[in-house]
Short mmCIF file of C-alpha atoms in Angstrom, two decimals:
data_model
loop_
_atom_site.label_atom_id
_atom_site.label_comp_id
_atom_site.label_asym_id
_atom_site.label_seq_id
_atom_site.Cartn_x
_atom_site.Cartn_y
_atom_site.Cartn_z
CA MET A 25 64.61 -10.93 -16.46
CA ALA A 26 62.25 -9.00 -13.94
CA GLU A 27 59.44 -9.21 -16.31
CA SER A 28 59.54 -13.00 -16.68
CA SER A 29 59.61 -13.33 -12.86
CA THR A 30 56.37 -11.45 -12.46
CA SER A 31 54.73 -13.58 -15.21
CA ALA A 32 56.10 -16.76 -13.80
CA PRO A 33 53.43 -17.58 -11.28
CA ASP A 34 50.78 -17.30 -13.97
CA SER A 35 52.54 -19.41 -16.26
CA SER A 36 53.31 -22.07 -13.56
CA LEU A 37 49.64 -22.63 -13.02
CA PRO A 38 47.80 -25.51 -14.69
CA ASP A 39 45.30 -24.84 -17.55
CA GLY A 40 41.99 -23.60 -16.18
CA ILE A 41 43.34 -22.35 -12.89
CA VAL A 42 43.34 -18.48 -12.47
CA SER A 43 45.65 -16.70 -10.04
CA ALA A 44 44.57 -15.38 -6.55
CA GLU A 45 45.30 -11.80 -7.89
CA VAL A 46 43.02 -12.09 -11.00
CA VAL A 47 40.30 -13.46 -8.81
CA ALA A 48 40.68 -10.73 -6.20
CA ARG A 49 40.49 -8.04 -8.71
CA THR A 50 37.49 -9.49 -10.59
CA GLU A 51 35.63 -9.99 -7.16
CA LYS A 52 36.23 -6.30 -6.27
CA ARG A 53 34.94 -5.10 -9.68
CA TRP A 54 31.77 -7.20 -9.10
CA ILE A 55 31.37 -5.90 -5.57
CA VAL A 56 31.78 -2.29 -6.72
CA LEU A 57 29.25 -2.86 -9.55
CA MET A 58 26.62 -4.57 -7.15
CA VAL A 59 27.01 -1.65 -4.71
CA ALA A 60 26.45 0.88 -7.45
CA MET A 61 23.31 -1.00 -8.67
CA LEU A 62 21.99 -1.02 -5.02
CA ILE A 63 22.58 2.69 -4.51
CA VAL A 64 20.77 3.39 -7.84
CA MET A 65 17.79 1.28 -6.95
CA LEU A 66 17.55 2.83 -3.59
CA ALA A 67 17.77 6.38 -5.18
CA VAL A 68 14.96 5.45 -7.52
CA ILE A 69 12.79 4.37 -4.70
CA VAL A 70 13.36 7.40 -2.65
CA ILE A 71 12.96 9.89 -5.46
CA THR A 72 9.68 8.23 -6.70
CA GLY A 73 8.35 8.19 -3.01
CA VAL A 74 9.06 11.81 -2.55
CA ALA A 75 7.69 12.98 -5.92
CA GLY A 76 4.59 10.69 -5.40
CA ALA A 77 3.86 12.25 -2.15
CA MET A 78 4.18 15.66 -3.50
CA HIS A 79 2.42 14.97 -6.79
CA PRO A 80 0.03 12.03 -6.47
CA PRO A 81 -0.29 9.80 -9.62
CA SER A 82 -3.99 10.30 -9.96
CA ASN A 83 -6.72 12.72 -9.06
CA VAL A 84 -6.99 13.09 -5.39
CA GLU A 85 -10.27 14.74 -4.31
CA VAL A 86 -11.10 14.78 -0.70
CA ILE A 87 -14.45 15.05 1.07
CA ASP A 88 -15.65 15.09 4.50
CA PRO A 89 -17.36 11.71 5.01
CA THR A 90 -19.39 12.89 8.15
CA THR A 91 -21.32 15.36 6.23
CA LEU A 92 -21.96 13.60 2.86
CA HIS A 93 -25.82 13.55 3.30
CA LEU A 94 -25.95 17.14 4.56
CA GLN A 95 -23.98 19.45 2.21
CA GLY A 96 -22.19 19.43 -1.04
CA GLU A 97 -22.31 17.17 -4.15
CA PHE A 98 -23.43 14.20 -2.42
CA VAL A 99 -26.51 15.25 -0.61
CA GLU A 100 -29.58 12.83 -1.15
CA SER A 101 -31.32 15.09 -3.74
CA ASN A 102 -28.20 15.10 -5.98
CA LEU A 103 -27.46 11.28 -6.01
CA GLY A 104 -28.31 9.25 -8.99
CA THR A 105 -28.03 10.07 -12.67
CA ALA A 106 -27.62 13.74 -13.84
CA VAL A 107 -27.22 14.82 -17.47
CA GLU A 108 -24.28 17.29 -17.86
CA PRO A 109 -24.46 20.30 -20.38
CA ASP A 110 -22.14 18.52 -22.79
CA GLY A 111 -24.62 15.65 -23.06
CA SER A 112 -22.54 13.17 -20.98
CA VAL A 113 -24.02 11.58 -17.87
CA THR A 114 -22.80 11.80 -14.23
CA VAL A 115 -23.78 9.13 -11.65
CA ARG A 116 -23.19 10.05 -8.02
CA LEU A 117 -23.25 7.31 -5.35
CA ILE A 118 -22.43 6.70 -1.75
CA ALA A 119 -21.25 3.31 -0.51
CA GLU A 120 -21.99 2.46 3.05
CA GLN A 121 -22.20 -0.59 5.09
CA PHE A 122 -23.89 -2.50 3.40
CA ASP A 123 -25.53 -0.74 0.61
CA PHE A 124 -25.06 1.62 -2.39
CA ILE A 125 -27.20 4.68 -2.43
CA PRO A 126 -29.06 4.66 -4.65
CA ARG A 127 -29.29 0.91 -5.14
CA CYS A 128 -30.13 1.27 -8.93
CA VAL A 129 -29.39 3.87 -11.49
CA GLU A 130 -30.36 4.16 -15.28
CA VAL A 131 -27.80 5.43 -17.79
CA PRO A 132 -28.30 5.80 -21.62
CA ALA A 133 -26.39 3.56 -24.03
CA GLY A 134 -23.86 5.02 -26.33
CA THR A 135 -23.16 8.14 -23.98
CA PRO A 136 -20.06 8.83 -21.91
CA VAL A 137 -20.80 8.04 -18.27
CA ARG A 138 -18.78 9.28 -15.38
CA PHE A 139 -19.27 7.57 -11.86
CA ARG A 140 -18.38 9.78 -8.87
CA ILE A 141 -18.55 7.58 -5.62
CA THR A 142 -17.58 8.03 -2.13
CA SER A 143 -17.80 6.30 1.21
CA ALA A 144 -19.43 7.13 4.37
CA ASP A 145 -17.76 4.56 6.62
CA VAL A 146 -15.20 2.02 5.47
CA VAL A 147 -13.35 1.02 2.23
CA HIS A 148 -15.63 -0.46 -0.25
CA GLY A 149 -15.28 -1.65 -3.87
CA PHE A 150 -17.12 -0.62 -7.10
CA LEU A 151 -17.12 -3.13 -10.10
CA LEU A 152 -19.13 -3.42 -13.17
CA PRO A 153 -18.32 -6.85 -14.65
CA ASP A 154 -17.60 -6.91 -18.37
CA THR A 155 -16.58 -3.13 -18.36
CA ASN A 156 -13.45 -1.09 -17.56
CA VAL A 157 -15.06 0.04 -14.32
CA ASN A 158 -13.20 -1.21 -11.13
CA THR A 159 -12.08 0.87 -8.39
CA MET A 160 -11.76 1.11 -4.58
CA ILE A 161 -13.95 3.51 -2.68
CA MET A 162 -12.28 5.05 0.41
CA PRO A 163 -13.93 7.29 3.10
CA GLY A 164 -12.77 10.87 2.89
CA PHE A 165 -12.02 10.70 -0.85
CA VAL A 166 -14.06 10.76 -4.12
CA SER A 167 -13.39 7.86 -6.68
CA GLU A 168 -14.09 8.72 -10.34
CA VAL A 169 -14.22 6.36 -13.09
CA ARG A 170 -15.57 6.80 -16.67
CA THR A 171 -16.98 4.46 -19.12
CA LEU A 172 -19.37 4.16 -22.24
CA PHE A 173 -21.87 1.44 -22.45
CA ALA A 174 -22.38 0.35 -26.07
CA LYS A 175 -25.61 -1.45 -25.73
CA GLY A 176 -28.46 -1.73 -23.21
CA GLY A 177 -28.67 -4.21 -20.56
CA GLN A 178 -28.42 -4.66 -16.59
CA TYR A 179 -25.13 -4.77 -14.90
CA ALA A 180 -24.67 -6.08 -11.29
CA MET A 181 -22.76 -3.67 -9.19
CA PRO A 182 -21.15 -5.63 -6.22
CA CYS A 183 -18.84 -4.37 -3.56
CA HIS A 184 -15.60 -6.36 -4.13
CA GLU A 185 -13.70 -5.25 -1.00
CA PHE A 186 -14.58 -6.88 2.28
CA CYS A 187 -16.43 -4.27 4.38
CA GLY A 188 -17.82 -6.22 7.22
CA LEU A 189 -20.24 -9.12 8.05
CA GLY A 190 -22.95 -7.92 5.53
CA HIS A 191 -20.52 -7.61 2.76
CA GLN A 192 -21.87 -10.46 0.66
CA ALA A 193 -25.32 -8.64 0.36
CA MET A 194 -23.91 -5.35 -0.84
CA TRP A 195 -25.03 -5.33 -4.39
CA ALA A 196 -26.57 -2.56 -6.62
CA ARG A 197 -27.52 -2.44 -10.29
CA VAL A 198 -26.91 -0.22 -13.30
CA ASN A 199 -29.56 -0.38 -16.04
CA VAL A 200 -28.51 0.75 -19.46
CA VAL A 201 -31.34 1.92 -21.49
CA PRO A 202 -31.65 3.30 -25.12
CA LYS A 203 -31.01 7.04 -25.34
CA GLU A 204 -34.55 7.76 -26.49
CA ARG A 205 -36.04 6.22 -23.48
CA PHE A 206 -33.60 7.90 -21.12
CA SER A 207 -34.13 11.30 -22.40
CA GLY A 208 -37.87 11.17 -21.81
CA MET A 209 -37.36 9.86 -18.31
CA PRO A 210 -37.92 12.27 -15.36
CA TYR A 211 -34.89 12.64 -13.07
CA GLY A 212 -36.53 10.97 -9.91
CA GLU A 213 -37.58 7.90 -12.09
CA ARG A 214 -33.88 7.30 -12.96
CA LYS A 215 -33.28 6.07 -9.37
CA LEU A 216 -36.39 3.91 -9.13
CA CYS A 217 -35.33 1.23 -11.74
CA GLU A 218 -35.33 -1.33 -9.00
CA ALA A 219 -39.11 -1.26 -8.79
CA ARG A 220 -39.17 -2.38 -12.46
#
């Protein structure tokens, strides 16, 4: 008789109506589930934030922007295109309001090219349309991107991060030339392609 009295309230409810006890029990389960999911998501955010601060997700190379032109890798005489011992090419550039230095570089077609760029003043952008080259250039850091140009041609190189009132005029150029022409070209001539 005791069992029939406990189930009596459920059996006396019309079809489609759930008892208050069942509703309360279900809501408590959903609340526990939502709180558990919230704790897991917050833990993921905190753990990735701490791990990212200790181990940055990309290569972070710092440099003193106040001495770029005076010493180290980005002195004036070292800017432009250089051939590495393995046959690849490294292009070193400095972005500053409102210019890239040098304004034009020549690289060979069909050769791996590594662009190393830094900024002397504010945040700039580096973009070569129709390629995989697109990065931000921040003062105090060296940005590095790699690509391979399959065929010759000219690539406009705009700054795509607003860097001040002269931003719209901040353009440079990359000329991709055949390997044979590039190999016979003196180092200084690789930075003078804007004259041609």
